[in-house]
PDB file of C-alpha atoms and ligand atoms in Angstrom:
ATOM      1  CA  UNK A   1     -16.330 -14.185   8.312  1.00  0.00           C
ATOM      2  CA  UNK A   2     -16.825 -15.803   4.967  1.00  0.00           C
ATOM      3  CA  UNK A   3     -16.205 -19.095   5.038  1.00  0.00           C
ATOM      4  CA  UNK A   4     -12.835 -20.160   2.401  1.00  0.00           C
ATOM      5  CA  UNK A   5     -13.038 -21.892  -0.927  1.00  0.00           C
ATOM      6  CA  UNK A   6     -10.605 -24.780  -1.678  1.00  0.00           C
ATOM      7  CA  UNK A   7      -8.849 -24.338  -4.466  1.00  0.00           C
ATOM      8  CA  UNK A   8      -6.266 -26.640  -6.429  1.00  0.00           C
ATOM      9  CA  UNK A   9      -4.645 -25.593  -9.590  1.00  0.00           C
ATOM     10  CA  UNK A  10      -2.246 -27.844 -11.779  1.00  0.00           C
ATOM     11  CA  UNK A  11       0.343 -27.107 -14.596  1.00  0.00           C
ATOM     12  CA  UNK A  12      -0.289 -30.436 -17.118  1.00  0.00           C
ATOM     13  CA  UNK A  13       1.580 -29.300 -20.437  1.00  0.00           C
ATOM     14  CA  UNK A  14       2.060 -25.689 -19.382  1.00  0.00           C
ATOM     15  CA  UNK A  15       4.633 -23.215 -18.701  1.00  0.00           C
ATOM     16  CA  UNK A  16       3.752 -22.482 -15.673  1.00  0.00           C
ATOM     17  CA  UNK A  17       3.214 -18.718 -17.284  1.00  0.00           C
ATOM     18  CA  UNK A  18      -0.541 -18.654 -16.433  1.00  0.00           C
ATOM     19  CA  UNK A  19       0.343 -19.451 -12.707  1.00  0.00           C
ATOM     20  CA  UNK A  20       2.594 -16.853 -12.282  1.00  0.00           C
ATOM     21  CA  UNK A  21      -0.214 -14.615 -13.938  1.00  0.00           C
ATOM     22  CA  UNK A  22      -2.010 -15.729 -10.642  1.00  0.00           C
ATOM     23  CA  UNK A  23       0.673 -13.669  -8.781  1.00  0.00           C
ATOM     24  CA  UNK A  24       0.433 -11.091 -10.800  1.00  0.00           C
ATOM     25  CA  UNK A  25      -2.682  -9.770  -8.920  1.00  0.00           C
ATOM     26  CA  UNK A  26       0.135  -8.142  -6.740  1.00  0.00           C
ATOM     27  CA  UNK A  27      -1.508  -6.973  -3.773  1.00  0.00           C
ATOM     28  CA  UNK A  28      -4.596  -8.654  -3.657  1.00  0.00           C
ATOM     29  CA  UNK A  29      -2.652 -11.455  -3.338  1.00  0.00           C
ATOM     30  CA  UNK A  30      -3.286 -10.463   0.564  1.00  0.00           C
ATOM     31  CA  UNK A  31      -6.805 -10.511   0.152  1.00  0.00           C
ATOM     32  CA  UNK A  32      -6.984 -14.028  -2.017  1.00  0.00           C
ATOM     33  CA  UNK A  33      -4.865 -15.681   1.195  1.00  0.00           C
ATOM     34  CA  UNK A  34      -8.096 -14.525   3.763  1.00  0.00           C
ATOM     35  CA  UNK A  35     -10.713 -15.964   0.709  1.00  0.00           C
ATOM     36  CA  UNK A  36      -9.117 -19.067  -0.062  1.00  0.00           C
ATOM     37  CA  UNK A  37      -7.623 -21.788   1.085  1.00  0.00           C
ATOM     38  CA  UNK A  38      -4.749 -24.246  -1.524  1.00  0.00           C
ATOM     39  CA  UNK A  39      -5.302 -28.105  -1.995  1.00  0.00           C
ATOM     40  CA  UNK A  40      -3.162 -29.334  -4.516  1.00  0.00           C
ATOM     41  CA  UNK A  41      -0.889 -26.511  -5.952  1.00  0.00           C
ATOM     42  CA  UNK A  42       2.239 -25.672  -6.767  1.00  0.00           C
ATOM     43  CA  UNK A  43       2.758 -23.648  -3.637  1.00  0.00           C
ATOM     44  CA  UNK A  44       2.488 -26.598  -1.548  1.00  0.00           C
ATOM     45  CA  UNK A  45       3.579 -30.282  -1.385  1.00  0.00           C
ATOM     46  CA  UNK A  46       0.273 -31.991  -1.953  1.00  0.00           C
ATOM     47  CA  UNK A  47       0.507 -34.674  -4.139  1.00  0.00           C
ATOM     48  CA  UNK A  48      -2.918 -35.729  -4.629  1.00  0.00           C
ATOM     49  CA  UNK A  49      -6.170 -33.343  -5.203  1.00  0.00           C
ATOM     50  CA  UNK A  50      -9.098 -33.719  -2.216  1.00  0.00           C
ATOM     51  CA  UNK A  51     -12.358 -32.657  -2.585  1.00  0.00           C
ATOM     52  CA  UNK A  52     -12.350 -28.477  -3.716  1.00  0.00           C
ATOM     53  CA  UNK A  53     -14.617 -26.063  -5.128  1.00  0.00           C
ATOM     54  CA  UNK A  54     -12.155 -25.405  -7.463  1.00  0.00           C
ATOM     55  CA  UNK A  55     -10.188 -26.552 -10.033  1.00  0.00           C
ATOM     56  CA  UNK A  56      -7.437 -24.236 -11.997  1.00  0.00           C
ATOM     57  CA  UNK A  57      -5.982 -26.542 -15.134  1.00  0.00           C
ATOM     58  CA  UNK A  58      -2.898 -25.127 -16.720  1.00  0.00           C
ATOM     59  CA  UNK A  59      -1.315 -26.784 -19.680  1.00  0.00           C
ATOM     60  CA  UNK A  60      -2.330 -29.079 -22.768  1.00  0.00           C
ATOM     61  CA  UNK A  61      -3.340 -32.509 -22.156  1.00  0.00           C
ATOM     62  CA  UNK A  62      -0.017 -34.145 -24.211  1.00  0.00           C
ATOM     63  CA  UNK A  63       0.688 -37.695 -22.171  1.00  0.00           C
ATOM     64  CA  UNK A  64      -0.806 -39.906 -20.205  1.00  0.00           C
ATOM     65  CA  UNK A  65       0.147 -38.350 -16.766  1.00  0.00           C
ATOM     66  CA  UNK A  66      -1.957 -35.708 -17.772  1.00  0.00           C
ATOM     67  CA  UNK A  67      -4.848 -37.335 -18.534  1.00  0.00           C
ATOM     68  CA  UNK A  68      -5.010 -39.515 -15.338  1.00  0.00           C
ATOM     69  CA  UNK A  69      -4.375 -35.720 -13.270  1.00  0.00           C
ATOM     70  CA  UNK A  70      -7.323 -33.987 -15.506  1.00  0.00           C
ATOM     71  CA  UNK A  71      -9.712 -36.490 -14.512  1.00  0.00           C
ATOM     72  CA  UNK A  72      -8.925 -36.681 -11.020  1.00  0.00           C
ATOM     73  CA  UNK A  73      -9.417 -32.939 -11.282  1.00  0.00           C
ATOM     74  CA  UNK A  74     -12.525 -33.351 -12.638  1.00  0.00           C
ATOM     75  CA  UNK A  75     -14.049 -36.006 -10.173  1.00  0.00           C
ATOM     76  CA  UNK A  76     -12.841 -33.875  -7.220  1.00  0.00           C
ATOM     77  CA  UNK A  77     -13.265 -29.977  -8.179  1.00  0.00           C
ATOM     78  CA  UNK A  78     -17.102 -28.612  -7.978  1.00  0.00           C
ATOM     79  CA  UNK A  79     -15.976 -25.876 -10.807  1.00  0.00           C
ATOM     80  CA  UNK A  80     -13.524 -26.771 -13.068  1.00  0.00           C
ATOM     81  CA  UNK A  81     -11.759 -23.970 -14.941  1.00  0.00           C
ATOM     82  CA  UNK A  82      -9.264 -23.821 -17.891  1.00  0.00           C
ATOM     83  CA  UNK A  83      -6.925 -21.229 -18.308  1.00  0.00           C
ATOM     84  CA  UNK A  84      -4.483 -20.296 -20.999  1.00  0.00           C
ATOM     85  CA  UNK A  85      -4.329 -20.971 -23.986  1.00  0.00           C
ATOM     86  CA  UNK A  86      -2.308 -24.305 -24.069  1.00  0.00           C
ATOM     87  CA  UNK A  87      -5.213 -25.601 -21.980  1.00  0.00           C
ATOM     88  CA  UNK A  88      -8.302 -24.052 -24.101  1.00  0.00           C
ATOM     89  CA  UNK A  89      -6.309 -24.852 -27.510  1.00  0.00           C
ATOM     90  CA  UNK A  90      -3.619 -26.924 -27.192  1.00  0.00           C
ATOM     91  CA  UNK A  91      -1.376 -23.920 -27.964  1.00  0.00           C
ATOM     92  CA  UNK A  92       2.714 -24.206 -28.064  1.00  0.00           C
ATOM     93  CA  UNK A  93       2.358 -27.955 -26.811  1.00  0.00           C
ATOM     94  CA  UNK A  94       0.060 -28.626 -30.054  1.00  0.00           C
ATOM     95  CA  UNK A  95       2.470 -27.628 -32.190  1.00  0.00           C
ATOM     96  CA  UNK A  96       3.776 -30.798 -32.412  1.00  0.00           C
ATOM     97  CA  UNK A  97       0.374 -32.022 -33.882  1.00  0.00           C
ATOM     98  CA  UNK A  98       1.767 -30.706 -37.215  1.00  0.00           C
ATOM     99  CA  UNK A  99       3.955 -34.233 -37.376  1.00  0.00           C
ATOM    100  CA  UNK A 100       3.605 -37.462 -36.437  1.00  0.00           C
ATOM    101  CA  UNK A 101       4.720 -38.793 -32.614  1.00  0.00           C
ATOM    102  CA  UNK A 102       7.432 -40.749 -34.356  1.00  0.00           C
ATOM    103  CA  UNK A 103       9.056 -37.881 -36.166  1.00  0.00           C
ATOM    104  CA  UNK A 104       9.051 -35.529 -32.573  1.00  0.00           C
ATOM    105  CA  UNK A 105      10.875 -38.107 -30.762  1.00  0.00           C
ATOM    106  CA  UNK A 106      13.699 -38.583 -33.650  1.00  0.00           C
ATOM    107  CA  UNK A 107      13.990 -35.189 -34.166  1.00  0.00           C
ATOM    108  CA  UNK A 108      14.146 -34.205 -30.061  1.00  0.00           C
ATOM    109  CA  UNK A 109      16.105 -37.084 -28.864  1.00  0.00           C
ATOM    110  CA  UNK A 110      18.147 -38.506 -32.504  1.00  0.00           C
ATOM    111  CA  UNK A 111      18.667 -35.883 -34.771  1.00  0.00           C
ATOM    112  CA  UNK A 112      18.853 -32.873 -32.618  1.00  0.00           C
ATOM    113  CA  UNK A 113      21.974 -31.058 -32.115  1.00  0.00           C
ATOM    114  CA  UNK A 114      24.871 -31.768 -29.936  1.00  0.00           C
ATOM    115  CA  UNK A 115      23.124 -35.155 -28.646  1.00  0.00           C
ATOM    116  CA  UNK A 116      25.283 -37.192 -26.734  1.00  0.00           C
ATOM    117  CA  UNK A 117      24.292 -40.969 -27.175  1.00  0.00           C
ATOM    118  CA  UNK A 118      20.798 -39.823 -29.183  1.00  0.00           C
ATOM    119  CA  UNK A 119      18.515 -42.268 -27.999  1.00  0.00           C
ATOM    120  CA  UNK A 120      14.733 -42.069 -27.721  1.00  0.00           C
ATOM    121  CA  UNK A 121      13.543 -42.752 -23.800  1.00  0.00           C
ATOM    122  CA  UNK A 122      12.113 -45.865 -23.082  1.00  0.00           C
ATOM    123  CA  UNK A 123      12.391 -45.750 -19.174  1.00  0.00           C
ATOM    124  CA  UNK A 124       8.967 -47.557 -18.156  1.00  0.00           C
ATOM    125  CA  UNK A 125       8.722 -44.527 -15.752  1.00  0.00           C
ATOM    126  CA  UNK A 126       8.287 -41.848 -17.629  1.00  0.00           C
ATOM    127  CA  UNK A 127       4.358 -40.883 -18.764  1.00  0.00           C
ATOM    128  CA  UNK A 128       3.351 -42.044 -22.186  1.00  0.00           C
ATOM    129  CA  UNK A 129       3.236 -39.155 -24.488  1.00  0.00           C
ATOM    130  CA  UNK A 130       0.067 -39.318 -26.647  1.00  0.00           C
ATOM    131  CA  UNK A 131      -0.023 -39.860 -30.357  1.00  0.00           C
ATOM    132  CA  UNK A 132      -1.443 -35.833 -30.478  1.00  0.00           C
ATOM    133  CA  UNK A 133      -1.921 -33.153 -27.963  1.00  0.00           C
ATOM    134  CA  UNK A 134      -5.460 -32.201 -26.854  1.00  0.00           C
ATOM    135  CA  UNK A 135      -7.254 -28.876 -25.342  1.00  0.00           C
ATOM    136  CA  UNK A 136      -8.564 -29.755 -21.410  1.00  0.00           C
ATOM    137  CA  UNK A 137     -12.406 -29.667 -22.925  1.00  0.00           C
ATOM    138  CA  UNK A 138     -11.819 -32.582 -25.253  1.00  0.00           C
ATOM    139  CA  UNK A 139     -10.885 -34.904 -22.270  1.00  0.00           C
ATOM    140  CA  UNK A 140     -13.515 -33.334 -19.860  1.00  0.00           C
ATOM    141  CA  UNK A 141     -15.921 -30.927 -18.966  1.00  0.00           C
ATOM    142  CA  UNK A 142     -14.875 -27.583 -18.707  1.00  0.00           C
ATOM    143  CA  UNK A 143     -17.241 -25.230 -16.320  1.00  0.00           C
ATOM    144  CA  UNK A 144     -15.400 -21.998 -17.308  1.00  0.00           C
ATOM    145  CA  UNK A 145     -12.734 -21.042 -19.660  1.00  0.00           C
ATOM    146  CA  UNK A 146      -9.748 -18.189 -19.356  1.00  0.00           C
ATOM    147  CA  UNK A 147      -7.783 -17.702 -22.558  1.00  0.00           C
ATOM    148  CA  UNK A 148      -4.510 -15.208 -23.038  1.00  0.00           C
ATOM    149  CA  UNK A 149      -1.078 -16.729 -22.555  1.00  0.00           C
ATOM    150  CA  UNK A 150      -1.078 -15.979 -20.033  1.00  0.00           C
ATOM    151  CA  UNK A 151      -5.144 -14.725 -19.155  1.00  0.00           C
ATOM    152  CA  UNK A 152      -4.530 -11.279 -17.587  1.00  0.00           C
ATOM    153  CA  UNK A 153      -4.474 -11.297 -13.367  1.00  0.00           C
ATOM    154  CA  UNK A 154      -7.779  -9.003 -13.636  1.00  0.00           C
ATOM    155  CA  UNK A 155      -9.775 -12.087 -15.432  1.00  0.00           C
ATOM    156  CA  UNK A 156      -8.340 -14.541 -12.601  1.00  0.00           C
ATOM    157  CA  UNK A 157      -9.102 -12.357 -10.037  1.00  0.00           C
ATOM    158  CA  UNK A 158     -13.003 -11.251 -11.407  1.00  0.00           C
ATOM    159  CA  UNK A 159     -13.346 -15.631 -11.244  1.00  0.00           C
ATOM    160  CA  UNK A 160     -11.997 -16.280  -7.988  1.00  0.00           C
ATOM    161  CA  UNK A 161     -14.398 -13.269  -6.757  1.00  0.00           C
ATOM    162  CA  UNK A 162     -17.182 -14.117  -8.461  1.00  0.00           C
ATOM    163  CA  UNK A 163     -17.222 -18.100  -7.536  1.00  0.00           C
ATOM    164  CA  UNK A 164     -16.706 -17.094  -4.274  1.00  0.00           C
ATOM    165  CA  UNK A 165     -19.546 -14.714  -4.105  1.00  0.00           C
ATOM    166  CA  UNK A 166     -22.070 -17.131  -5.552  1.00  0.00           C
ATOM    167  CA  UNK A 167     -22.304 -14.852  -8.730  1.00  0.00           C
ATOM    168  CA  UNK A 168     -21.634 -15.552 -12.769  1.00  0.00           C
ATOM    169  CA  UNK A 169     -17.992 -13.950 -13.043  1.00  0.00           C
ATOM    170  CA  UNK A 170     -18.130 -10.785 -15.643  1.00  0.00           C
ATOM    171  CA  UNK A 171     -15.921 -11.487 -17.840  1.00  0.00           C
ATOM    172  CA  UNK A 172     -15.677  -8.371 -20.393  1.00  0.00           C
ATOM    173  CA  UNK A 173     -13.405  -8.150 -23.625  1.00  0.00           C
ATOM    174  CA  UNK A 174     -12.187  -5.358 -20.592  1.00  0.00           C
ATOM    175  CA  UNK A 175     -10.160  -8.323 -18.394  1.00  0.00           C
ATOM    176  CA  UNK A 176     -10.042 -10.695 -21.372  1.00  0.00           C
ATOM    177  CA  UNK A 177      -7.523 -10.938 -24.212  1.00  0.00           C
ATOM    178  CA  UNK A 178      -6.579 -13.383 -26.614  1.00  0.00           C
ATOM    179  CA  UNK A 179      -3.430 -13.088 -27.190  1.00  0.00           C
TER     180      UNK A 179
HETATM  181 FE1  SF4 B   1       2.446 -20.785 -20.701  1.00  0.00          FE
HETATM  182 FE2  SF4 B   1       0.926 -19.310 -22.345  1.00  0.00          FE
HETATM  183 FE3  SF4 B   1       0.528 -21.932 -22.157  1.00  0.00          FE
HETATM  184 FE4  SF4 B   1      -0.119 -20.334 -20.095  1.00  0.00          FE
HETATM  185  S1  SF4 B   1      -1.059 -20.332 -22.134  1.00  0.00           S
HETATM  186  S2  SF4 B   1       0.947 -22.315 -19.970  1.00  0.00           S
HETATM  187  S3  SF4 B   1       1.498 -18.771 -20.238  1.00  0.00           S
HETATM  188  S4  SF4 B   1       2.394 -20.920 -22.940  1.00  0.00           S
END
C-alpha cells in the first residue's frame, strides 16, 4: 500500500471558493481519502499545522493573522502550493489596494449604509489589517502555483497525483484556466 501524504490547506483572505473546488473532484474524492491523510484543514479541528508534505494556501495575505499562518505554513509544509487567484494575485481582497487603509475602514465601518453606531474596530483582538494586500509569493516561497477562481478540480487533482507519485505535475492550458 502506498504510504499517505499529509496534507494541510488554509483559507487566509479567501472565499473559501478554491476549497470547495477541492470537492469538486466528486468521486475521486474516494480515492484522495485512501492517498492522503488532513493536518490542518478546514475539515477538521486542528488548530495548528505539524510537519506535512503539503501545503494548500487559499486567500490573499491582507492582515497580520495571515502572515504569522503563511509562514508557519511555510516552515512546516515540504511543498508549498498557492491556489487561486486571491493567493497568486491578490485578486478581490487587493482591490482595496486602489485606496488607502484609512479610507477602507471609514468607508466599511463610518460611512457605509445603515451603520448602527459607525465606529472603526479597535478590539486589541482582532488581526491587524495591513496597510496593502499581498499575493502568498511576496511573503514566501511558493513551490507551485494554481490560478482560476477557483483553479478547476482537474488541476488540483493532476497536483495531488503527481506529488504523490514523485513526478512534476502536468499542468496543461487543458486543466488550467485563468479566469
Ligand atoms: Fe474565492 Fe476565487 Fe479567491 Fe479562490 S481565487 S478564494 S474562489 S475569490
Amino acid at each position: 500500500m502506498t504510504d499517505k501524504i499529509k496534507v494541510a490547506t488554509t483559507s487566509l483572505a479567501g472565499c473559501f471558493g478554491c476549497h470547495m473546488s477541492i470537492l469538486d473532484i466528486d468521486e475521486k474524492l474516494i480515492d484522495l481519502v485512501e492517498l492522503v491523510e488532513f493536518d490542518r484543514s478546514p475539515i477538521n479541528d486542528i488548530k495548528q499545522v505539524g510537519e506535512c508534505d503539503l501545503g494548500i494556501i487559499e486567500g490573499a495575505v491582507a492582515n497580520s493573522e495571515n502572515v504569522e499562518v503563511l509562514r508557519e505554513f511555510r516552515r512546516q509544509c515540504k511543498v508549498l502550493v498557492a491556489i487561486g487567484a486571491c493567493a497568486l494575485n491578490g485578486g478581490i481582497p487587493a482591490m482595496r489596494n486602489h485606496f488607502s487603509l484609512a479610507e477602507c475602514l471609514q468607508e466599511s465601518y463610518v460611512n457605509g449604509i445603515g451603520l448602527d453606531k459607525p465606529k472603526i474596530p479597535t478590539d486589541p483582538e482582532l488581526p491587524g489589517l495591513l496597510n496593502k494586500v499581498h499575493p502568498v509569493q511576496e511573503v514566501v516561497k511558493v513551490d507551485y502555483s494554481l490560478p482560476g477562481c477557483p483553479p478547476t478540480a482537474e488541476s488540483i487533482w493532476e497536483l495531488l497525483t503527481a506529488l504523490l507519485e514523485g513526478r512534476q505535475p502536468q499542468l496543461g492550458p487543458e486543466i488550467i484556466r485563468y479566469d
